[in-house]
GROMACS .gro file of C-alpha atoms in nm:
model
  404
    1UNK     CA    1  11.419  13.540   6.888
    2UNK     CA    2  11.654  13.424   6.628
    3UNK     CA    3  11.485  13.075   6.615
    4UNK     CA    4  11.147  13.180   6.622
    5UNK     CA    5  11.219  13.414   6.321
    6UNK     CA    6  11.391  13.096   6.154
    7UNK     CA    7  11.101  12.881   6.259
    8UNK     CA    8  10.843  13.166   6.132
    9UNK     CA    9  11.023  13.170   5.758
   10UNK     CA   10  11.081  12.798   5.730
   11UNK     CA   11  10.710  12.788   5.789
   12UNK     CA   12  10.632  13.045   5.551
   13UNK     CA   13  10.815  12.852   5.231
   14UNK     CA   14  10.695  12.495   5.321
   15UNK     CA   15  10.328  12.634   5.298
   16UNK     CA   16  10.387  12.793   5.023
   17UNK     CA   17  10.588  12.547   4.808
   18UNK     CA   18  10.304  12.306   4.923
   19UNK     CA   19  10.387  12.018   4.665
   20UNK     CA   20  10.755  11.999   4.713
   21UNK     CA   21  10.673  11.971   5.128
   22UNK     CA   22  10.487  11.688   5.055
   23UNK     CA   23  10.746  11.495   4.813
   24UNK     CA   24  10.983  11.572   5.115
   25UNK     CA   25  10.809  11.416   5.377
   26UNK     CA   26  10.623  11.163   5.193
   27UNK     CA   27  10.925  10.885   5.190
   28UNK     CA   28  10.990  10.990   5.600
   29UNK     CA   29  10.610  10.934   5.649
   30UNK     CA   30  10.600  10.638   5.469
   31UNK     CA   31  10.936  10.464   5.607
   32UNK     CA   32  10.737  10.569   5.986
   33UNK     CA   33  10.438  10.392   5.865
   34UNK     CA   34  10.623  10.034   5.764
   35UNK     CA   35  10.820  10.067   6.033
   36UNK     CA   36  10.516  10.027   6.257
   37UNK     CA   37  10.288   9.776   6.073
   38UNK     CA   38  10.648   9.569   6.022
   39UNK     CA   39  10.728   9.622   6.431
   40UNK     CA   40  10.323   9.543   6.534
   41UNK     CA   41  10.268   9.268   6.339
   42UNK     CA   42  10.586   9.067   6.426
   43UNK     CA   43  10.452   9.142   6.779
   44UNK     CA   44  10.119   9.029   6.715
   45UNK     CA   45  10.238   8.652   6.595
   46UNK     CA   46  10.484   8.654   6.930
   47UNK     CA   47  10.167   8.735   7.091
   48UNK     CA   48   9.963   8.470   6.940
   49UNK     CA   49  10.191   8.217   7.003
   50UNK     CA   50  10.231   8.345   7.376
   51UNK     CA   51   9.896   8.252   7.474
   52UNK     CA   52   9.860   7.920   7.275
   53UNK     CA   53  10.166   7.822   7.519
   54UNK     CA   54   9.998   7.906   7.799
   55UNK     CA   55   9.764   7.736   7.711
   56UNK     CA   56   9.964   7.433   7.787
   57UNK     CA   57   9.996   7.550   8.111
   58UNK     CA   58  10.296   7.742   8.290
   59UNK     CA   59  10.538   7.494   8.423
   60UNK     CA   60  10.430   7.166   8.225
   61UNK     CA   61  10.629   6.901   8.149
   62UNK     CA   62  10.549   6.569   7.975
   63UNK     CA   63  10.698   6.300   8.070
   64UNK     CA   64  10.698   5.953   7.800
   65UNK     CA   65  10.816   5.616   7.778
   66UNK     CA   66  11.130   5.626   7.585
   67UNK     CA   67  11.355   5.377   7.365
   68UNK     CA   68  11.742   5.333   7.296
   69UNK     CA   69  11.976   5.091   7.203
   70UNK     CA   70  11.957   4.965   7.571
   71UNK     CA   71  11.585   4.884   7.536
   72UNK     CA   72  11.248   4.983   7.567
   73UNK     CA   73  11.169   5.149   7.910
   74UNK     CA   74  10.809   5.149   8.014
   75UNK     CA   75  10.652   5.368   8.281
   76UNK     CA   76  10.501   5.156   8.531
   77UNK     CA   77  10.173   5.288   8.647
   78UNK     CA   78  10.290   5.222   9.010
   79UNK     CA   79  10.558   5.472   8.948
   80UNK     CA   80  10.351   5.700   8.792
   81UNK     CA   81  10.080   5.671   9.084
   82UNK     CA   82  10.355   5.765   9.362
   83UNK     CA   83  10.502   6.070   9.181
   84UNK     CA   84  10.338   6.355   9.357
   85UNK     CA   85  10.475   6.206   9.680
   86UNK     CA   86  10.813   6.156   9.567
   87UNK     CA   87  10.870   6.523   9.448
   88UNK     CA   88  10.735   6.830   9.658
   89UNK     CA   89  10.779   7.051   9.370
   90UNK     CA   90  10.508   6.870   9.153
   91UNK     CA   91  10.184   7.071   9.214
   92UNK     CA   92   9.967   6.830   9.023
   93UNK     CA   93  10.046   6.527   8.812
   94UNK     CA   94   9.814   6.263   8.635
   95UNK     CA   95   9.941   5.940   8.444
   96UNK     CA   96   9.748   5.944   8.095
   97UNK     CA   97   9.646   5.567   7.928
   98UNK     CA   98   9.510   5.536   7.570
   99UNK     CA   99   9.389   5.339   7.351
  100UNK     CA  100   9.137   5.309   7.079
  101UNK     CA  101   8.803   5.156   7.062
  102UNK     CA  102   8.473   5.156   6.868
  103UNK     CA  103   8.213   5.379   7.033
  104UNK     CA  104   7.819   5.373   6.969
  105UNK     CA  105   7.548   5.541   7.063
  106UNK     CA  106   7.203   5.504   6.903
  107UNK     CA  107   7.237   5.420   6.518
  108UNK     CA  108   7.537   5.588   6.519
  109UNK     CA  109   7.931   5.381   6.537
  110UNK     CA  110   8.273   5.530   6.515
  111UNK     CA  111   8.629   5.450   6.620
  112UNK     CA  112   8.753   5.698   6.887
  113UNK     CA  113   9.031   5.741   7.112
  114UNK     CA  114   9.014   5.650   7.429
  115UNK     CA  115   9.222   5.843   7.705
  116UNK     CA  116   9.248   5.766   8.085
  117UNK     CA  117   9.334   6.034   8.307
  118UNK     CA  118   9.333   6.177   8.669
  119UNK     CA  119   9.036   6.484   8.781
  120UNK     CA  120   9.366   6.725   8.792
  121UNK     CA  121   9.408   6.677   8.431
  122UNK     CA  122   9.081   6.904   8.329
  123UNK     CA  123   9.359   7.230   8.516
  124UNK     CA  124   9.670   7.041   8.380
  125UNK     CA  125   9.569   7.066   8.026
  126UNK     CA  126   9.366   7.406   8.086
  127UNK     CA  127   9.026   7.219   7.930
  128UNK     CA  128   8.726   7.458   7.864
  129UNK     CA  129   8.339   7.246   7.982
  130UNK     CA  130   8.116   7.366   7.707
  131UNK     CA  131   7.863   7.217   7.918
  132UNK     CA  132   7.820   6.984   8.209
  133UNK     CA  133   8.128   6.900   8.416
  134UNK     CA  134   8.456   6.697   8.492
  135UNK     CA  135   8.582   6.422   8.682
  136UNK     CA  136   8.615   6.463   9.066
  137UNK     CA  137   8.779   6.254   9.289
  138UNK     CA  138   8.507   6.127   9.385
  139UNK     CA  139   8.441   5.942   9.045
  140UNK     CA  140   8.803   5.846   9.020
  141UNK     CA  141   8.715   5.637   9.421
  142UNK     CA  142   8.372   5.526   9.371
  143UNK     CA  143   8.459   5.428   8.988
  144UNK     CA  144   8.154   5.576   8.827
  145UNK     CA  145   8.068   5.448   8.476
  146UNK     CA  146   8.130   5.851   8.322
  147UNK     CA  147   8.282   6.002   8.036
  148UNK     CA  148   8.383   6.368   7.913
  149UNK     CA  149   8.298   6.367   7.517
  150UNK     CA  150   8.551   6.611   7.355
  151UNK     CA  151   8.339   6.852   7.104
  152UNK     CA  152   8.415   6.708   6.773
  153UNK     CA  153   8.320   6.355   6.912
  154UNK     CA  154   7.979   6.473   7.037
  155UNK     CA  155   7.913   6.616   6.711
  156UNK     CA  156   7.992   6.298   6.533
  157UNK     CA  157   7.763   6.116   6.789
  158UNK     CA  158   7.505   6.366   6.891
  159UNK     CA  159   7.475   6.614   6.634
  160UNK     CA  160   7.340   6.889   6.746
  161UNK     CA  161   7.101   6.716   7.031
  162UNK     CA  162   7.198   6.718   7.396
  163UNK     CA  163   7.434   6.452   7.523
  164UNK     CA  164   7.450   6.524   7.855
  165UNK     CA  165   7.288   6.263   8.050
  166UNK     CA  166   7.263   6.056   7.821
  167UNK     CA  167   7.474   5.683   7.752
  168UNK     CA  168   7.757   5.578   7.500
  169UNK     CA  169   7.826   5.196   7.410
  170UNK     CA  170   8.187   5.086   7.474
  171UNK     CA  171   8.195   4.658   7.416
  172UNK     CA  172   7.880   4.634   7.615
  173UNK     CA  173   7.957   4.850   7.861
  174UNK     CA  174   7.730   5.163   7.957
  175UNK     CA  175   7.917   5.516   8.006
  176UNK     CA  176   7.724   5.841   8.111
  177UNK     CA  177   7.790   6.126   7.915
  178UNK     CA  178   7.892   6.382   8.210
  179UNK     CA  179   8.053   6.657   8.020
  180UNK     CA  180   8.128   6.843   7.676
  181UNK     CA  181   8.476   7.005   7.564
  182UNK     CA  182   8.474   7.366   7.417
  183UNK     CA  183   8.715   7.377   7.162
  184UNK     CA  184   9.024   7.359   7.215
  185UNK     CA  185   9.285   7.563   6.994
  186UNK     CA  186   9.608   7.365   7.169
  187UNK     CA  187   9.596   6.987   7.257
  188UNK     CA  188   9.864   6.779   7.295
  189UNK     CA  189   9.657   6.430   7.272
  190UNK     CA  190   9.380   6.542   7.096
  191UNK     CA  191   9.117   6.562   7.315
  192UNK     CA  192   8.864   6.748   7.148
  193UNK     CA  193   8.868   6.435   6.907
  194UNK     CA  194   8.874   6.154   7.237
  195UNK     CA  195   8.647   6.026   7.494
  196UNK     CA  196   8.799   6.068   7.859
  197UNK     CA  197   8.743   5.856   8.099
  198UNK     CA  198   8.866   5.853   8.513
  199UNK     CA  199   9.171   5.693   8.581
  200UNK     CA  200   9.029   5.407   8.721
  201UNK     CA  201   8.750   5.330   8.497
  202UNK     CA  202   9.012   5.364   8.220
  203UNK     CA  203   9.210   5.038   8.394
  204UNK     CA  204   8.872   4.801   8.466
  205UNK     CA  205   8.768   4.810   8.092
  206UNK     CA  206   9.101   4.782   7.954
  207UNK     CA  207   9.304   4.598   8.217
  208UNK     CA  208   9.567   4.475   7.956
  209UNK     CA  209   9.713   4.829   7.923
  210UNK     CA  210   9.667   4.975   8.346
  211UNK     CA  211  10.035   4.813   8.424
  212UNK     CA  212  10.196   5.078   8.196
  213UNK     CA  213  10.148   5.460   8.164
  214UNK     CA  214  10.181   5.624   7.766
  215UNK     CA  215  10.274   5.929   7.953
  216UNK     CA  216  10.256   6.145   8.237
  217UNK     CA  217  10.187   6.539   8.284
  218UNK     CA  218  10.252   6.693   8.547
  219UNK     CA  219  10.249   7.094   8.677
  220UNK     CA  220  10.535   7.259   8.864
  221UNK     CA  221  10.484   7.465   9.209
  222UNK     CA  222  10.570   7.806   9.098
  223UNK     CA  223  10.897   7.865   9.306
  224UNK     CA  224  11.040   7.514   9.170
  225UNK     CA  225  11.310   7.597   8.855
  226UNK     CA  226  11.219   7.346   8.586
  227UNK     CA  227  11.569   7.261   8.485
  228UNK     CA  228  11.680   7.111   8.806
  229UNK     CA  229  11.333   6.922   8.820
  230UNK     CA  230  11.365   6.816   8.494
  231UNK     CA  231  11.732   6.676   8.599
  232UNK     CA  232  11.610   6.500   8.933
  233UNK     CA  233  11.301   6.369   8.756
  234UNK     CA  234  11.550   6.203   8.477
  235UNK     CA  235  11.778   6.049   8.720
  236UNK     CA  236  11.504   5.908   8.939
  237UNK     CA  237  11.361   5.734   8.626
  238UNK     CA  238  11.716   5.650   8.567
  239UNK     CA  239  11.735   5.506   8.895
  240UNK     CA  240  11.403   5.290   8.879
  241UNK     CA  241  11.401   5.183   8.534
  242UNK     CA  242  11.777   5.110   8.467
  243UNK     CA  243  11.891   5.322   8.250
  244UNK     CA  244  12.177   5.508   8.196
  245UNK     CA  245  12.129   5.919   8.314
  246UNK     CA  246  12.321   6.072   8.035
  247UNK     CA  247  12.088   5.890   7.761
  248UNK     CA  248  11.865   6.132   7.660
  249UNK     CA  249  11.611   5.880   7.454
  250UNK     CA  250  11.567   5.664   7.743
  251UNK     CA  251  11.302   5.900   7.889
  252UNK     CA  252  11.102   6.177   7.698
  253UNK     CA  253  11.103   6.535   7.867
  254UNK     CA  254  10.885   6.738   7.700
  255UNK     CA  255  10.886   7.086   7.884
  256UNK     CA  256  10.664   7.398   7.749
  257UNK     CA  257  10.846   7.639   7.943
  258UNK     CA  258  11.176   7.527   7.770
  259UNK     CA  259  10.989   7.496   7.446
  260UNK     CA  260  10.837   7.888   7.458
  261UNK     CA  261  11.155   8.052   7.554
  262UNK     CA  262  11.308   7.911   7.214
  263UNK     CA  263  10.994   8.073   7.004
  264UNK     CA  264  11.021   8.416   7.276
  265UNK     CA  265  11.399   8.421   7.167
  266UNK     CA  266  11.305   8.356   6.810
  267UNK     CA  267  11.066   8.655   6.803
  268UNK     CA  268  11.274   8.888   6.987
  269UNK     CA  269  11.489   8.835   6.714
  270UNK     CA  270  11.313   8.917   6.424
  271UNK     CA  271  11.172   9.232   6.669
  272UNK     CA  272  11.537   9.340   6.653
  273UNK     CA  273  11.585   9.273   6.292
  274UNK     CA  274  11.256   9.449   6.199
  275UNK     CA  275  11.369   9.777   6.446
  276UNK     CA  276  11.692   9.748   6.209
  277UNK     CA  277  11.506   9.758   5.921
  278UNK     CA  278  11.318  10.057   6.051
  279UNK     CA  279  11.620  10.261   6.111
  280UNK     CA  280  11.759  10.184   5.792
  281UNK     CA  281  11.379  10.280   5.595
  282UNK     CA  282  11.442  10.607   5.820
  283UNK     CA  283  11.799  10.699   5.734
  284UNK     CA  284  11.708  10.625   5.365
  285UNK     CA  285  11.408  10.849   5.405
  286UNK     CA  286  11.626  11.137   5.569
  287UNK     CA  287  11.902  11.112   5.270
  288UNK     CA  288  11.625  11.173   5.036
  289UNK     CA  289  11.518  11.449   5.221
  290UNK     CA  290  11.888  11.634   5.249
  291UNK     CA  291  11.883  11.566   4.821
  292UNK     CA  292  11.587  11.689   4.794
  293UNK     CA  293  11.711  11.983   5.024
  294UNK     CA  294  12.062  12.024   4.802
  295UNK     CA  295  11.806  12.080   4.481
  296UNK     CA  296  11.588  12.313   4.672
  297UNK     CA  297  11.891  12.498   4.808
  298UNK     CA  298  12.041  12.550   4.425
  299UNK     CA  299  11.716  12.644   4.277
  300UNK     CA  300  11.710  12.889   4.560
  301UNK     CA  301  12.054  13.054   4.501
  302UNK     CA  302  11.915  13.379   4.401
  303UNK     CA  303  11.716  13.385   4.745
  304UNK     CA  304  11.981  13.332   4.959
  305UNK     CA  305  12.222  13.592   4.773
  306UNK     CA  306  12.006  13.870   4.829
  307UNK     CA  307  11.929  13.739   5.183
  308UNK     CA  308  12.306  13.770   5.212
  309UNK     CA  309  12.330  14.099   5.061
  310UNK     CA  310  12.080  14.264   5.284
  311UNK     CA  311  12.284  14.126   5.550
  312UNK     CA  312  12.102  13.858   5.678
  313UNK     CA  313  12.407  13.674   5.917
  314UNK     CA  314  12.521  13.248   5.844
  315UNK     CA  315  12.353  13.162   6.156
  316UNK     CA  316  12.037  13.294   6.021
  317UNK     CA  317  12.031  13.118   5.714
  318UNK     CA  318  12.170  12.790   5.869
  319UNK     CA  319  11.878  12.798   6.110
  320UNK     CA  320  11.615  12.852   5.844
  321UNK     CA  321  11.701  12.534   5.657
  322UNK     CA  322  11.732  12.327   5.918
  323UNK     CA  323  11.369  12.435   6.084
  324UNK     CA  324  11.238  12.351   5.731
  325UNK     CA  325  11.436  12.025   5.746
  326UNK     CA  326  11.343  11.960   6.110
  327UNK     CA  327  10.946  12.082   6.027
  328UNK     CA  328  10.892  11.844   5.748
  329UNK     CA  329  11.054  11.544   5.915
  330UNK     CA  330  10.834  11.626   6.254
  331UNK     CA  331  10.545  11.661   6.101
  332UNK     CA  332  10.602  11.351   5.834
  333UNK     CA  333  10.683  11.156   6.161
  334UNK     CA  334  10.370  11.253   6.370
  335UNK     CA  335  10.184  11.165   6.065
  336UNK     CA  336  10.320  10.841   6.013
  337UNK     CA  337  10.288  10.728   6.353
  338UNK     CA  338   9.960  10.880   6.408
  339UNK     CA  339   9.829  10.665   6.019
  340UNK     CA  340  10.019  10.382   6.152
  341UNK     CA  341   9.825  10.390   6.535
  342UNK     CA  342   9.531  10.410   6.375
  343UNK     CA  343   9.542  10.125   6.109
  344UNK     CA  344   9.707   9.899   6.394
  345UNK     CA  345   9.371   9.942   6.579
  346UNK     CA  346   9.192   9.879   6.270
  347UNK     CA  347   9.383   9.539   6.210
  348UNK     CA  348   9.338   9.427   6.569
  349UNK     CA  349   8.947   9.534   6.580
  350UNK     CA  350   8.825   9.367   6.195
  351UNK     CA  351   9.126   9.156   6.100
  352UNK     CA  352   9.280   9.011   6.435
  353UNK     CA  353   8.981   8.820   6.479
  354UNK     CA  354   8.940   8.644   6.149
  355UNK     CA  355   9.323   8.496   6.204
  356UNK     CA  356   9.298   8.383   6.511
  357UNK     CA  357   9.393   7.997   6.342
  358UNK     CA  358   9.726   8.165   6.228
  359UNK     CA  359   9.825   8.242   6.549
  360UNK     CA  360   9.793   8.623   6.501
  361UNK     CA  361   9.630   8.819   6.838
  362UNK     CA  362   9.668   9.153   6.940
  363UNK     CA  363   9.901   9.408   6.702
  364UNK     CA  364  10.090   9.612   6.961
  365UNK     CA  365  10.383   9.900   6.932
  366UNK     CA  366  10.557  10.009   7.244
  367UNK     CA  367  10.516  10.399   7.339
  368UNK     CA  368  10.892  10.389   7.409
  369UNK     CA  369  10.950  10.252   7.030
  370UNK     CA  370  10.772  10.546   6.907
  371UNK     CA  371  10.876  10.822   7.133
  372UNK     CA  372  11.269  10.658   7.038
  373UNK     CA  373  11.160  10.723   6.672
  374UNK     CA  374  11.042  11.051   6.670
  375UNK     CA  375  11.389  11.097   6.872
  376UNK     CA  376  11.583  10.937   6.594
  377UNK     CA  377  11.402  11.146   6.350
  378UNK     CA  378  11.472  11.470   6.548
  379UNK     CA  379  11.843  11.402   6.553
  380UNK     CA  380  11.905  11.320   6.189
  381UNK     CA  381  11.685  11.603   6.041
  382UNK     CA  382  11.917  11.824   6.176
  383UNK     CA  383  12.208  11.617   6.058
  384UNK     CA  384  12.037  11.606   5.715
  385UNK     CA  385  11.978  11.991   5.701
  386UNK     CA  386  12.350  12.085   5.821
  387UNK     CA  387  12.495  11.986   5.465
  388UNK     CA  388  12.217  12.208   5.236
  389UNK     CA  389  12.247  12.461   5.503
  390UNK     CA  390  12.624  12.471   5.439
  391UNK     CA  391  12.526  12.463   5.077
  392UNK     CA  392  12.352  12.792   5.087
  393UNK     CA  393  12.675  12.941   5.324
  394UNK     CA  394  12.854  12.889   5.047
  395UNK     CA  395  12.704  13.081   4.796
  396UNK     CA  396  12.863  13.394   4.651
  397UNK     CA  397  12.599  13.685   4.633
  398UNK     CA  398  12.817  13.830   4.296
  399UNK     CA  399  12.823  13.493   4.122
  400UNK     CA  400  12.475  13.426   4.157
  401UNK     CA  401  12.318  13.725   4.052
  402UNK     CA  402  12.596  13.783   3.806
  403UNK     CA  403  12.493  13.489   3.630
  404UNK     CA  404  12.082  13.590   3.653
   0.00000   0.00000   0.00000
């Protein structure tokens, strides 16, 4: 009963002293509120950049030729070919070739990059068909005269007319436009600039460059770890080129798993150094309150003597601060976590979408984050209203209505 009586008059006076409620809770609220947008964006950007790496592909690792001061050390495409067999843990692999070569069609004539790659490498490089379709391994056998036209190349050849079907002029040599690329927002050669051509094909027009690889991608089973694959894949380079293991520029490992965990471990960090900054914007919000309280309390002096003259008991006066304390910094909390939902859903349904190029996606704030704050809040309200509340224990019924 005590409590609710205490709970009953701190209610009372914050209702009535409506203004000075709200100058109390307003830096509380407020410190809540950039807590969350500081907390939901950082986690938006770790999102974005999330899904552009998997985009790459889980488990993906690059393999390229590689120079010291021992030498140059080309992949030989024989080497490249006979991967797959050579390691169980590669799921799929595919040597790319490139090169650059004028392109025609029509009246139309531009320089574009030519790329040479296997029918796995449409799922190795996760490559969205805007229309039409990719290489099989049928094409790649037979050696069909076919080509996949990334999207900013058809546009620079086609326009806005259909290309599908139709032929493109390399030397004198007719290739059948079998597929379009979507857009791609993550490319590690460029495609949606390049024409790709099968394997095979690649090597009959430019036989010059088929005895070397530029590079090879490849795809991990999931069970396999990459960092002992990435260790047996350098020493049987090592091995077959003649290189020494332990030199690191001999061979180019490229891996996106290795790559994300840096940026993941990056973001967690700033997460953590955000949630600091939080509790700091919430202490500093809580110390205002307990001045704000100490003001209150001396302004009320008259109040609490004649509370303690009708023989209202400490505990009851204790309590009755620190409900208003605890009160205004519930409420102020709710608040601010309740404005700061709400404009987090606002970002991710009007803004979210227009920054998609910046690598921003979805703004999120963990449930336990905010059930944690409203927590921390709980506990240093009540830490914040013990010193007022010993404030007003220590006033002296005679001296303050002596001096009235």
């Amino acid at each position: 009963m005590c409590v609710l009586h205490a709970l009953k008059e701190a209610y009372q006076r914050l209702t009535t002293h409506t203004t000075q409620t709200l100058s109390m809770g307003f830096g509380l609220l407020w410190a809540v509120f950039i807590w969350m947008l500081l907390l939901a964006v950082g986690n938006g950007f770790h999102n974005g950049v999330s899904e552009v790496f998997a985009k790459y592909g889980a488990k993906t690792i690059t393999i390229r030729r590689g120079s010291s001061a021992g030498g140059h050390y080309p992949i030989p495409a024989a080497i490249a070919a006979n991967l797959s067999q050579s390691f169980h843990t590669i799921q799929h692999s595919s040597p790319i070739l490139q090169s650059k070569h004028p392109i025609s069609y029509a009246t139309q004539k531009v320089t574009a990059p030519i790329l040479g790659c296997a029918p796995c490498y449409a799922v190795l490089a996760n490559l969205p068909i805007q229309e039409g379709r990719f290489f099989t391994p049928r094409d790649e056998r037979v050696g069909h005269n076919i080509c996949i036209l990334g999207i900013n190349m058809k546009e620079k050849l086609f326009g806005h007319a259909a290309a599908i079907g139709q032929y493109i002029f390399l030397r004198d040599i007719g290739l059948q436009v079998v597929g379009v690329l979507d857009t791609l927002e993550a490319s590690l050669y460029g495609e949606s600039n390049a024409i790709l051509l099968p394997h095979s094909l690649f090597k009959a027009i430019f036989p010059q460059r088929s005895h070397d690889v530029d590079a090879i991608r490849l795809t991990l089973v999931p069970t396999a770890r990459e960092a002992v694959v990435e260790k047996q894949l350098r020493a049987y380079f090592a091995r077959h080129l003649h290189f020494d293991v332990n030199d690191t520029q001999a061979l180019g490992l490229f891996s996106i798993a290795k790559h994300a965990d840096r940026f993941h471990k990056l973001f967690n960090n700033i997460a953590i150094f955000n949630t600091i900054i939080g509790i700091c914007l919430l202490i500093t919000g809580m110390v205002g309150m307990s001045n704000m309280m100490l003001v209150t309390i001396q302004e009320r002096r008259n109040e609490m003597a004649i509370r303690n003259v009708l023989g209202s008991r400490s505990i009851d006066i204790m309590s009755m601060i620190v409900c208003e304390v605890v009160m205004v910094t519930l409420v102020a909390g709710i608040i601010g976590f309740g404005g700061g939902f709400a404009l987090i859903q606002l970002f991710n349904r009007w803004v979210v979408p227009l920054c998609k190029t910046y690598y921003l996606s979805t703004l999120t704030f963990p449930p336990e984050y905010m059930l944690s704050g409203l927590g921390l809040i709980m506990v240093t309200s009540c830490v914040a209203g013990m010193l007022p509340a010993m404030r007003a224990l220590q006033i002296k019924p005679i001296e303050a209505l002596g001096n009235k």
